[in-house]
mmCIF file of C-alpha atoms and ligand atoms in Angstrom:
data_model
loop_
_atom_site.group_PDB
_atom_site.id
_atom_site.type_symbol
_atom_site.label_atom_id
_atom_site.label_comp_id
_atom_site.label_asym_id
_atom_site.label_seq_id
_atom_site.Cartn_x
_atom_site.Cartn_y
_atom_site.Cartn_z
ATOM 1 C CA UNK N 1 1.434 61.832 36.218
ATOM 2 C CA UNK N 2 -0.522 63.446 39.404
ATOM 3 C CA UNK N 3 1.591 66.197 40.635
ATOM 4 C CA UNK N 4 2.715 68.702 38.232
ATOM 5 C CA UNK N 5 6.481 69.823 38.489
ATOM 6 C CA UNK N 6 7.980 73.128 37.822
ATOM 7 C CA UNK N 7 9.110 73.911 34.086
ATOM 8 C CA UNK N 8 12.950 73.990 34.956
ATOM 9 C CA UNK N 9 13.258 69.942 36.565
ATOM 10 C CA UNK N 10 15.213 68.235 34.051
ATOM 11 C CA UNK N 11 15.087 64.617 33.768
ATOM 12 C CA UNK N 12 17.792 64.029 30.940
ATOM 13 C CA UNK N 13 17.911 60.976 29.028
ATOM 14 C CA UNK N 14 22.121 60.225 28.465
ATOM 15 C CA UNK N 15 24.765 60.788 30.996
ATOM 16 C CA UNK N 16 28.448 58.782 31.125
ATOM 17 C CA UNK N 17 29.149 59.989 34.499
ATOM 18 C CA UNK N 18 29.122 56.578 36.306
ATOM 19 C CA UNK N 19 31.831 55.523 34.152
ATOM 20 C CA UNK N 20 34.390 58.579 34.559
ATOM 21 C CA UNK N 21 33.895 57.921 38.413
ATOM 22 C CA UNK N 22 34.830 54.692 38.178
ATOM 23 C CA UNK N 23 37.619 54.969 35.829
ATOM 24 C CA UNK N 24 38.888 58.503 36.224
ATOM 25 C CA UNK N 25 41.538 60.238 34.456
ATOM 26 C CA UNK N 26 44.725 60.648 35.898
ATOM 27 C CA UNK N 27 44.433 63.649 39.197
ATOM 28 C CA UNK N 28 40.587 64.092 38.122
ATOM 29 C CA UNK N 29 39.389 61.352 41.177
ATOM 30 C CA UNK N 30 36.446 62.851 42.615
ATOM 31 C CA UNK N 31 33.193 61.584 44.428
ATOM 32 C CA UNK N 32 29.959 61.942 43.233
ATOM 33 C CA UNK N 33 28.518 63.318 46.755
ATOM 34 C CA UNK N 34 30.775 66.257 46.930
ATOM 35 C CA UNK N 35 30.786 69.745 44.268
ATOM 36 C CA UNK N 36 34.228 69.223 41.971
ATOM 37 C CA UNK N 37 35.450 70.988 39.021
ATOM 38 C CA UNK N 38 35.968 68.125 37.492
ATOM 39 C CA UNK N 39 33.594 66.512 35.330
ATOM 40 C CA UNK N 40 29.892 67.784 34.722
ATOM 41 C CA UNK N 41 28.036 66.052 37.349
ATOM 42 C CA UNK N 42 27.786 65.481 41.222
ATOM 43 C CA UNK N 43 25.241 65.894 43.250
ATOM 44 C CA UNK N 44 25.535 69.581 44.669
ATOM 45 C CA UNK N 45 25.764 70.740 40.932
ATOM 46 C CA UNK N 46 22.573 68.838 40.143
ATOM 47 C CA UNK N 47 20.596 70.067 42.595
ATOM 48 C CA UNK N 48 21.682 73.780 41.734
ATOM 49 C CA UNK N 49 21.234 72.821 37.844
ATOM 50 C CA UNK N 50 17.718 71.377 38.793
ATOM 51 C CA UNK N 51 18.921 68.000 37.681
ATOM 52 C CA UNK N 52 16.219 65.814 38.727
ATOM 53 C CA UNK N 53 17.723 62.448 37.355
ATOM 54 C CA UNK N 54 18.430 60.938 34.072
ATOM 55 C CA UNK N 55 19.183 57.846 32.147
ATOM 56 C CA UNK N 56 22.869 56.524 34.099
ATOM 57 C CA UNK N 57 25.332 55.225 31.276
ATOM 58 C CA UNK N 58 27.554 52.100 32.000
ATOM 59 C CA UNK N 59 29.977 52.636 28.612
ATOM 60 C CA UNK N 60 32.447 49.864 29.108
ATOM 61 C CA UNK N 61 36.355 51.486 28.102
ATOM 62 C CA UNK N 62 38.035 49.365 25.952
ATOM 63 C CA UNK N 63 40.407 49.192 29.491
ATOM 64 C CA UNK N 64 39.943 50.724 32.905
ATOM 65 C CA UNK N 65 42.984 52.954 31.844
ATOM 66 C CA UNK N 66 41.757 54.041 28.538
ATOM 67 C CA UNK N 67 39.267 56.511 28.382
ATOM 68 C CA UNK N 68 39.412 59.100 25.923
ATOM 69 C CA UNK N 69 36.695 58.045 23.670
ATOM 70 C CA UNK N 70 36.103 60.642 22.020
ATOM 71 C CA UNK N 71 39.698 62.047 20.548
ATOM 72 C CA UNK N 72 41.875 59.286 20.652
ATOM 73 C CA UNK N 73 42.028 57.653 17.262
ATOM 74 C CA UNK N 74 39.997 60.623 14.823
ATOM 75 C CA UNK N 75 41.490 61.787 12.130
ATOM 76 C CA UNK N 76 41.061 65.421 10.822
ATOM 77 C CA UNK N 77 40.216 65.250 6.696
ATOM 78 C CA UNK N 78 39.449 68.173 4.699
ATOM 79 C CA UNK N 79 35.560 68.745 5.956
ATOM 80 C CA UNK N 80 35.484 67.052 9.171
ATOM 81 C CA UNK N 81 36.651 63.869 10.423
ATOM 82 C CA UNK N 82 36.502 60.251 11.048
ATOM 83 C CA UNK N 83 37.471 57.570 13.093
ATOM 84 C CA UNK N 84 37.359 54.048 12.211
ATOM 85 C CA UNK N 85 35.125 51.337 14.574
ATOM 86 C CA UNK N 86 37.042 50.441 17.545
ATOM 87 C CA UNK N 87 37.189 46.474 17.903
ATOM 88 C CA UNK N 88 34.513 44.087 19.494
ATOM 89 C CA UNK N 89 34.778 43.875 23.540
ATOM 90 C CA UNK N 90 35.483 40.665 25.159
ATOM 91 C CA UNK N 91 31.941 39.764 26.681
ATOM 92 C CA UNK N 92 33.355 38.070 29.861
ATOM 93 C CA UNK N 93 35.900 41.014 29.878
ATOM 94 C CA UNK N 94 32.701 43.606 29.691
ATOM 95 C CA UNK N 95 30.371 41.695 31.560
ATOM 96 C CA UNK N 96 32.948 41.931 34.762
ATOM 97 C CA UNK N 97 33.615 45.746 34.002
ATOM 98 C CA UNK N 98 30.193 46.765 34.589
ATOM 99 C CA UNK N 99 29.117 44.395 37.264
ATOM 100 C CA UNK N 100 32.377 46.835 39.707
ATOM 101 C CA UNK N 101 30.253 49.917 37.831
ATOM 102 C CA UNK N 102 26.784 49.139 39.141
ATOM 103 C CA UNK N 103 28.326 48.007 42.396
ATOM 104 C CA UNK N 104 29.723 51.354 42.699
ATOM 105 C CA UNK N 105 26.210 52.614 41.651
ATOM 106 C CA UNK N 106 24.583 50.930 44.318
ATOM 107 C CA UNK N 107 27.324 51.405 47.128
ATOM 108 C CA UNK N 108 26.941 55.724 45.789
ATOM 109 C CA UNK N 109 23.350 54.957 46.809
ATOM 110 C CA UNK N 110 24.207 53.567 49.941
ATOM 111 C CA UNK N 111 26.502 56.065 51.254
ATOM 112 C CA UNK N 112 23.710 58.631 49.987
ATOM 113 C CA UNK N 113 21.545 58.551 52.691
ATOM 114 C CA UNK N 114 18.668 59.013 50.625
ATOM 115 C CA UNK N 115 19.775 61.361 48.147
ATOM 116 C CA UNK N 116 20.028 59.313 45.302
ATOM 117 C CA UNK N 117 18.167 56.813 43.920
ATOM 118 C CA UNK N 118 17.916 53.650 41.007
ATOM 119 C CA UNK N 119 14.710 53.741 40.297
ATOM 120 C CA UNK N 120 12.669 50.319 38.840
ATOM 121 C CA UNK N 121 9.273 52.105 38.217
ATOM 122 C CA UNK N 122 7.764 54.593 36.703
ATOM 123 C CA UNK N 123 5.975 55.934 39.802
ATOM 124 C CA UNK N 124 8.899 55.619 41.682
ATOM 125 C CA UNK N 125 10.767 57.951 38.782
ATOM 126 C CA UNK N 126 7.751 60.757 39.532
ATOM 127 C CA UNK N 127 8.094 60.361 42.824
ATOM 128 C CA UNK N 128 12.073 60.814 43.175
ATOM 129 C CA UNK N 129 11.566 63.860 40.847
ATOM 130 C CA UNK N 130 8.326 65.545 42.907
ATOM 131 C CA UNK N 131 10.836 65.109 46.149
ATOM 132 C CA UNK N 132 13.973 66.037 44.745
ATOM 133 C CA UNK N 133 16.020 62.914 45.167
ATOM 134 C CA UNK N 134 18.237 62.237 42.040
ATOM 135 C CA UNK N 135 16.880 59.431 40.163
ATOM 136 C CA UNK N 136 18.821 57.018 38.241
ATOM 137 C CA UNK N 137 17.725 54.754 35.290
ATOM 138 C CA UNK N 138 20.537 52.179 35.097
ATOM 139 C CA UNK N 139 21.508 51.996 31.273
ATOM 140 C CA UNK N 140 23.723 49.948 29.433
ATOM 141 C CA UNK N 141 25.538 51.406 26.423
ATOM 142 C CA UNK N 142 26.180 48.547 24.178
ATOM 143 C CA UNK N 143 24.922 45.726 25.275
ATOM 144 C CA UNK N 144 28.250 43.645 25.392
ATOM 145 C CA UNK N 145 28.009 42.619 28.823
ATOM 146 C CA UNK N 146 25.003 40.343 27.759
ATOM 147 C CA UNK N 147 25.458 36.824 26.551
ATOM 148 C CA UNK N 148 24.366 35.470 23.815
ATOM 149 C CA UNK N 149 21.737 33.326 26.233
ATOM 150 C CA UNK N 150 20.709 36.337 27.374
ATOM 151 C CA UNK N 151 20.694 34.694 31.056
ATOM 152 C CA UNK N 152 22.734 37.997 32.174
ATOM 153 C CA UNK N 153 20.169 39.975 30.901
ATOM 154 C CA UNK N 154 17.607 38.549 33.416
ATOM 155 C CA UNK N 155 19.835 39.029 36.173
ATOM 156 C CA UNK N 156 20.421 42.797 35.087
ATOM 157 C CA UNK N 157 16.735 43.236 35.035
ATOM 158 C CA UNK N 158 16.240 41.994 38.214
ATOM 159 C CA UNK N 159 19.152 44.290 39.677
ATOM 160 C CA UNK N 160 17.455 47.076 38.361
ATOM 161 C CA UNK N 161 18.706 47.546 34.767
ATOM 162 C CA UNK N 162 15.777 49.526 33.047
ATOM 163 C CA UNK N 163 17.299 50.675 29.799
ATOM 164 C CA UNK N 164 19.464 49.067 27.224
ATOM 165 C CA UNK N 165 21.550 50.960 24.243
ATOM 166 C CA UNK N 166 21.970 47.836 21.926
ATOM 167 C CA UNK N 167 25.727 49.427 20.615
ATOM 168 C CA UNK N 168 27.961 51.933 21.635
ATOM 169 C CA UNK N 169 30.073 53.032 18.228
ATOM 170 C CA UNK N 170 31.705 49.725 17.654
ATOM 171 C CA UNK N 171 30.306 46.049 16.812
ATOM 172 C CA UNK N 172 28.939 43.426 18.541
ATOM 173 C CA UNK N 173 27.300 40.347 18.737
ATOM 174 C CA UNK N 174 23.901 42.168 18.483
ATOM 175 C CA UNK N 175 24.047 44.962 16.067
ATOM 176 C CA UNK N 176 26.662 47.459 14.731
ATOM 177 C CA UNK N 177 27.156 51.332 15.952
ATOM 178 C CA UNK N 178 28.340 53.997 12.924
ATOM 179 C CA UNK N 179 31.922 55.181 13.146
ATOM 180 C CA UNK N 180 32.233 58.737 14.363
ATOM 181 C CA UNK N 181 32.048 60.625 10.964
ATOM 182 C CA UNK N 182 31.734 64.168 9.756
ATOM 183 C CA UNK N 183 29.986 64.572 7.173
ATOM 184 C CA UNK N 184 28.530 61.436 6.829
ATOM 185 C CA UNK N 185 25.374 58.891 6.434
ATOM 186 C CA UNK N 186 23.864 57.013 9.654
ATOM 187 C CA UNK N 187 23.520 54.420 6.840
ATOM 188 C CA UNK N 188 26.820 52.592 7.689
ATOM 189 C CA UNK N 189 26.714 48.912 7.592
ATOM 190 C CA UNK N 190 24.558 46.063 8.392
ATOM 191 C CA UNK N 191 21.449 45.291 10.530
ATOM 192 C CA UNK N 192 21.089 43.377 13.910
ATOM 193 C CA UNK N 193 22.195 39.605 13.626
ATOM 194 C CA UNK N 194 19.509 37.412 14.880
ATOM 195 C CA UNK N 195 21.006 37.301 18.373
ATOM 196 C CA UNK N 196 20.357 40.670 18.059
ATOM 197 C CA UNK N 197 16.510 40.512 17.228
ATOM 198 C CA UNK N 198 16.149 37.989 20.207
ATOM 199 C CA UNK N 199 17.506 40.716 22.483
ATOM 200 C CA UNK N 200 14.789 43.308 20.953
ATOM 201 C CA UNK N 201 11.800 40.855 21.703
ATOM 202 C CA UNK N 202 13.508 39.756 25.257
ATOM 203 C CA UNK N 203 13.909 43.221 26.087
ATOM 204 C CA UNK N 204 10.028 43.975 24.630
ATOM 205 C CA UNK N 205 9.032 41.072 27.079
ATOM 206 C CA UNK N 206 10.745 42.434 30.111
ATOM 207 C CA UNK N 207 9.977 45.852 29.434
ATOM 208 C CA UNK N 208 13.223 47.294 29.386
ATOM 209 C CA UNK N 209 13.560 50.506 27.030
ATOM 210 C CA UNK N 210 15.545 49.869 24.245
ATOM 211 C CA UNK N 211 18.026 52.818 23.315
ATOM 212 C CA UNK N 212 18.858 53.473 19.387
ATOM 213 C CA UNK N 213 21.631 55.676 19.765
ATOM 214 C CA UNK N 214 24.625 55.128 18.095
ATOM 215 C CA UNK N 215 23.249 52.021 16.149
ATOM 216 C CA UNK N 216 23.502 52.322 12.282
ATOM 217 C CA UNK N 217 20.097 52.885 9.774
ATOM 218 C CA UNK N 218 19.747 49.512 9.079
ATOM 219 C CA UNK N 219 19.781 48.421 12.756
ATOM 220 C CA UNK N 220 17.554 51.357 13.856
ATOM 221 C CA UNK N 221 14.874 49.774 10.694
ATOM 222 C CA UNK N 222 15.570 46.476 12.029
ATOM 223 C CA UNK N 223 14.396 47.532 15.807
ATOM 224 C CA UNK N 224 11.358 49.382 13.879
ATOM 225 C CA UNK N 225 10.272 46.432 12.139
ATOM 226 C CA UNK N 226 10.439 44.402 15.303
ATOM 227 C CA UNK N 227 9.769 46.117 18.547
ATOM 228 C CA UNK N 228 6.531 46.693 19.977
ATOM 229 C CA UNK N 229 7.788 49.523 22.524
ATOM 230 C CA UNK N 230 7.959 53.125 21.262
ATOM 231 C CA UNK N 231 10.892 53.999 19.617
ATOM 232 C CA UNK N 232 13.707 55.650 21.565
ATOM 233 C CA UNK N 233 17.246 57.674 20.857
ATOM 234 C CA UNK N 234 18.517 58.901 24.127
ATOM 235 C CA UNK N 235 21.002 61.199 22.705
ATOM 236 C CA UNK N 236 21.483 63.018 19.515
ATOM 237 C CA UNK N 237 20.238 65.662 16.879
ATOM 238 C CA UNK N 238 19.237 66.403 13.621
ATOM 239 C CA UNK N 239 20.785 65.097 10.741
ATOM 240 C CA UNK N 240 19.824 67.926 8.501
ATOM 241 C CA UNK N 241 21.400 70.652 10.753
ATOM 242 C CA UNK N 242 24.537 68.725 11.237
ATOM 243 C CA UNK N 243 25.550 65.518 9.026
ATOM 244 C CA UNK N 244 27.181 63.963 11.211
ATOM 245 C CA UNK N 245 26.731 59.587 11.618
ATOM 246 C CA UNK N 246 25.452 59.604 14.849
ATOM 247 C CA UNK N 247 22.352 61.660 13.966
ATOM 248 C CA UNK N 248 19.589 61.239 12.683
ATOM 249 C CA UNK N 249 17.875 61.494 9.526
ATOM 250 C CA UNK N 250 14.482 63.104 8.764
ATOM 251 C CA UNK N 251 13.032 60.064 8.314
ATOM 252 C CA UNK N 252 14.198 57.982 11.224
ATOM 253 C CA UNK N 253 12.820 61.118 13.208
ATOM 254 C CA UNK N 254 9.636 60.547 11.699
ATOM 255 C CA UNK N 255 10.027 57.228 12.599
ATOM 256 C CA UNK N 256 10.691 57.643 15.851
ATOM 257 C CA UNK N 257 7.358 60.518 16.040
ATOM 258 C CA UNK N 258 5.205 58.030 14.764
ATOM 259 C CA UNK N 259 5.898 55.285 17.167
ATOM 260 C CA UNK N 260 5.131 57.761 20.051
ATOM 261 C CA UNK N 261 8.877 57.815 21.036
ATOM 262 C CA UNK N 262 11.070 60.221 22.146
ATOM 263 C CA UNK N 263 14.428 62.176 20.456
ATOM 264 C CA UNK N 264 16.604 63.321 23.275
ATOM 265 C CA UNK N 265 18.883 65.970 22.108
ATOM 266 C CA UNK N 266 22.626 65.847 23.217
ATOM 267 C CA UNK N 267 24.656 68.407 23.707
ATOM 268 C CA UNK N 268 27.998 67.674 22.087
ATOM 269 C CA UNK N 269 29.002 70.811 20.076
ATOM 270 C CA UNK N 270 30.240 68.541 17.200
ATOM 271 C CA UNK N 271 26.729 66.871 16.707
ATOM 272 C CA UNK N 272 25.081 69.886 16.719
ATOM 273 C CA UNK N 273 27.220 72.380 14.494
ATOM 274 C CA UNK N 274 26.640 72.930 11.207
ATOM 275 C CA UNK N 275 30.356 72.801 10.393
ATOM 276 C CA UNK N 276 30.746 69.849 12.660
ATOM 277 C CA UNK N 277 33.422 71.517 14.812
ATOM 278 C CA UNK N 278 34.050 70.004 18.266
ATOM 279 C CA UNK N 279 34.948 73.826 19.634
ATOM 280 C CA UNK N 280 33.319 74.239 23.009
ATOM 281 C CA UNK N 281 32.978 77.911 22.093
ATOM 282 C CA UNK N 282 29.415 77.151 20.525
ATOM 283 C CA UNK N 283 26.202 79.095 21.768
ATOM 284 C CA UNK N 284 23.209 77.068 23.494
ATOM 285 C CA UNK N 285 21.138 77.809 20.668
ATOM 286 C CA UNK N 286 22.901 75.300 19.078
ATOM 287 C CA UNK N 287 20.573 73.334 21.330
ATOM 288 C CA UNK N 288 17.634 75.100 20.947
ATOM 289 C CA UNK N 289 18.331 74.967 17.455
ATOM 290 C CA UNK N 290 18.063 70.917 17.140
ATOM 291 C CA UNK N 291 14.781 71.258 19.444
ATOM 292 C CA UNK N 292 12.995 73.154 17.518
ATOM 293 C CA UNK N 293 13.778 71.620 14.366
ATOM 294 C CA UNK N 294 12.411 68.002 15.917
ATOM 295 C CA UNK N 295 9.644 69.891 17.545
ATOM 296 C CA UNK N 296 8.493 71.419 14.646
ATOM 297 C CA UNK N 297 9.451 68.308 12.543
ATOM 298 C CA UNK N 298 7.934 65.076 14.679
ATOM 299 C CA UNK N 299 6.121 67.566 17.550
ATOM 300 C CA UNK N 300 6.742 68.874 20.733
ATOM 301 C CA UNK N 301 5.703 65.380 22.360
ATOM 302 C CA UNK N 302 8.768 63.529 21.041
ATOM 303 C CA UNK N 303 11.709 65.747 22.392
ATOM 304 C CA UNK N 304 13.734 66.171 24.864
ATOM 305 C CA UNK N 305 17.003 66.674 26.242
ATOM 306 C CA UNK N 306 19.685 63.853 26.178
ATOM 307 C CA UNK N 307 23.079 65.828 27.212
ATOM 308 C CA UNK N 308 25.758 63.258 27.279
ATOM 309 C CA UNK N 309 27.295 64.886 30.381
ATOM 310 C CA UNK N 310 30.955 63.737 31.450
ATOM 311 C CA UNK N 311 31.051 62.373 27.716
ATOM 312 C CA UNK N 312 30.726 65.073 25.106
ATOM 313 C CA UNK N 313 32.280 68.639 24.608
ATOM 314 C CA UNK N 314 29.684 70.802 26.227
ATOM 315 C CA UNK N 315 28.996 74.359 24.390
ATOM 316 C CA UNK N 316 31.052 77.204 27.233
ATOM 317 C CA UNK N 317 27.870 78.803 27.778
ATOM 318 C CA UNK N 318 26.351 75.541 29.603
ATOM 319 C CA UNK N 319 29.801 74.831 31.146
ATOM 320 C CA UNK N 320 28.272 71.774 33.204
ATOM 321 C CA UNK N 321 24.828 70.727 34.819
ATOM 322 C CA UNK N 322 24.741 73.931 36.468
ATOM 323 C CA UNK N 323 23.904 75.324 32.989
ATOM 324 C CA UNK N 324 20.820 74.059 31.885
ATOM 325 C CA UNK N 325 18.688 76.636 33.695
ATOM 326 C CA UNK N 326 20.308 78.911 30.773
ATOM 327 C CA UNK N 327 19.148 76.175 28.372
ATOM 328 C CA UNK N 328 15.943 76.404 29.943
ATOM 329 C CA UNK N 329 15.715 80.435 29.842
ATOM 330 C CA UNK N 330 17.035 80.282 26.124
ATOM 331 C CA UNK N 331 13.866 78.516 25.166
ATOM 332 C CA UNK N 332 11.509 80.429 26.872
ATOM 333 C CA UNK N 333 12.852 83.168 25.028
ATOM 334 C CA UNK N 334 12.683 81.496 22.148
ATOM 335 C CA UNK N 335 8.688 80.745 22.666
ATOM 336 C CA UNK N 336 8.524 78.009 24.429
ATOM 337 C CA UNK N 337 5.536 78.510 27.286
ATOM 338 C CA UNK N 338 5.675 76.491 30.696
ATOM 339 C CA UNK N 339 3.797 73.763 29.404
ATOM 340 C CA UNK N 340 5.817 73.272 26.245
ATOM 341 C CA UNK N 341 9.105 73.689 29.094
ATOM 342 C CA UNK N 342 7.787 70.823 30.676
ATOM 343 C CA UNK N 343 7.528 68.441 28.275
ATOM 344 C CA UNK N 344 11.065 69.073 26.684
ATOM 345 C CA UNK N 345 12.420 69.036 30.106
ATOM 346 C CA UNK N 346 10.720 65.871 31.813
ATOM 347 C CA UNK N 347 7.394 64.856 30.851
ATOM 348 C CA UNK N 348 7.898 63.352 27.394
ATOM 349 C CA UNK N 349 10.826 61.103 29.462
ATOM 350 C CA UNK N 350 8.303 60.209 32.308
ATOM 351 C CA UNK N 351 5.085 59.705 29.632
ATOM 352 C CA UNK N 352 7.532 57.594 27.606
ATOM 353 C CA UNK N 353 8.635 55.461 30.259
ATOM 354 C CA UNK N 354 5.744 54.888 31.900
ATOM 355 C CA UNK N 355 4.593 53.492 28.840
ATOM 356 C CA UNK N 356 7.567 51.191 27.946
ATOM 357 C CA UNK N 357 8.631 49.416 31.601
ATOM 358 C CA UNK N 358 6.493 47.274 33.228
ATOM 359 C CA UNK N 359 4.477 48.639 36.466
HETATM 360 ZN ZN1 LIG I 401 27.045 57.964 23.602
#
């Protein structure tokens, strides 16, 4: 990294805003190019949020007319909630889905003129960031749109496909994701399959990051047994603050420390929460909160921020992208110093993925 970049440029590691262009809810069409009040993302509100880029989420709905992820089948119980695993996609079904999302993608980038960008490299990503054009890391969540060949995965490397979530929070032919569950044990069901493994080395050989979130304990041990990349969770938080499945456990962040990976933290008031509580009326030290715990846990190297804008509850007081200069503030007056800013806020991303993609 040659040029240094101010404290407040936020490269974030998990957004699902590619998908709720693409398949919008009913009156909530918008374009990414122009400021709405839908959503949490577009381009005027990243540049006035100091978005710089982030990791680009294609989450393929279980139709293009079923969103709702996150609501739809959980049921309340007495201290939280739960919501069973949503069935295994149809891979030719999936694989068609996001091949009309990353055409969108690369039409957006088109009709950009130069404002956005998918970037293949790691120089490329610093580069983007020191001129502020939005960069975008094409990810897959869940890997379903891969066959079991893994010829697709080739061609998705080639088209620029850079980072690869192995599950969303349903099974596949690779691995299992943990039900949404509050409170509850990331320790959910079984490991990757085999199919699953090959995908870890094949994705080790072409250097494409390999994304733990939402995979189960056993399949996060599994990838740490087997991997030789730095280990990686784009977006979640601290088990021991909030028990919820989809985070993390003291030792997995160890884990992921001693590997020289990174923790992005997400934003989603019910991961963060103590109580669990998906109420949007949640402070950002909530945030700060999870971040310091890490920090202080696996060390400041290994955070970072992974919101999970256009596919979380955000806390009111960030709103959208527009509030993470708040986030920012919050931490310097919680101690944080510019150089401790920066890494939370890009240069643990940029170190990490510089050392995980081929040049
Ligand atoms: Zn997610």
């Amino acid at each position: 990294m040659d040029a240094v970049l101010p404290p407040h440029t936020v490269f974030d590691g998990h957004n699902d805003t590619l998908v709720d262009l693409c398949f919008p809810e009913p009156g909530k069409d918008r374009s990414f190019l122009e400021r709405s009040d839908h959503g949490h993302l577009d381009l005027p509100r990243a540049l006035e949020g100091h978005f710089g880029g982030g990791f680009f989420a294609i989450c393929v709905p279980p139709s293009p007319t079923t969103r709702g992820f996150l609501d739809s089948d959980l049921v309340l119980t007495e201290t939280g909630y739960e919501m069973p695993l949503p069935p295994p996609l149809d891979q030719a079904y999936a694989q068609r889905m996001t091949i009309s999302v990353m055409a969108s993608l690369f039409r957006l980038e088109m009709q950009s003129g130069g404002k956005i960008r998918v970037v293949r490299a790691a120089k490329e990503l610093a580069s983007c960031l020191r001129q502020g054009v939005i960069a975008v890391v094409l990810h897959f969540e869940g890997a379903e749109a891969i066959d079991l060949e893994l010829d697709a995965l080739y061609v998705f490397h080639a088209a620029g496909l850079r980072s690869v979530g192995i599950v969303w929070s349903r099974p596949n032919a690779f691995a299992t994701g943990v039900p949404f569950k509050f409170p509850g044990s990331p320790d959910t069901g079984p490991g990757l399959s085999e199919r699953g493994k090959e995908l870890v080395r094949a994705c080790n050989r072409l250097g494409i990051m390999l994304d733990l979130a939402h995979l189960n304990e056993q399949g996060f041990w599994d990838v740490a047994g087997l991997s030789d990349a730095p280990l990686v969770v784009t977006h979640t938080a601290a088990h021991a603050l909030c028990p919820s499945t989809r985070n993390l456990a003291d030792k997995q962040l160890d884990a992921v420390g001693a590997s020289g990976g990174v923790v992005g933290v997400a934003f989603h008031v019910g991961n963060l929460r103590a109580d669990g509580r998906q109420e949007a009326d949640t402070p950002i030290a909530e945030i700060v909160r999870h971040i310091d715990y890490i920090a202080g846990r696996i060390g400041i190297e290994h955070v970072a921020l992974g919101s999970d804008f256009d596919g979380a509850v955000m806390p009111l007081e960030m709103g959208d992208v527009t509030g993470l200069p708040r986030l920012i503030e919050a931490l310097r007056g919680h101690g944080y110093d510019d150089a401790a800013l920066r890494k939370v806020a890009h240069e643990n991303w940029l170190r990490l993925l510089d050392r995980t993609w081929k040049p």
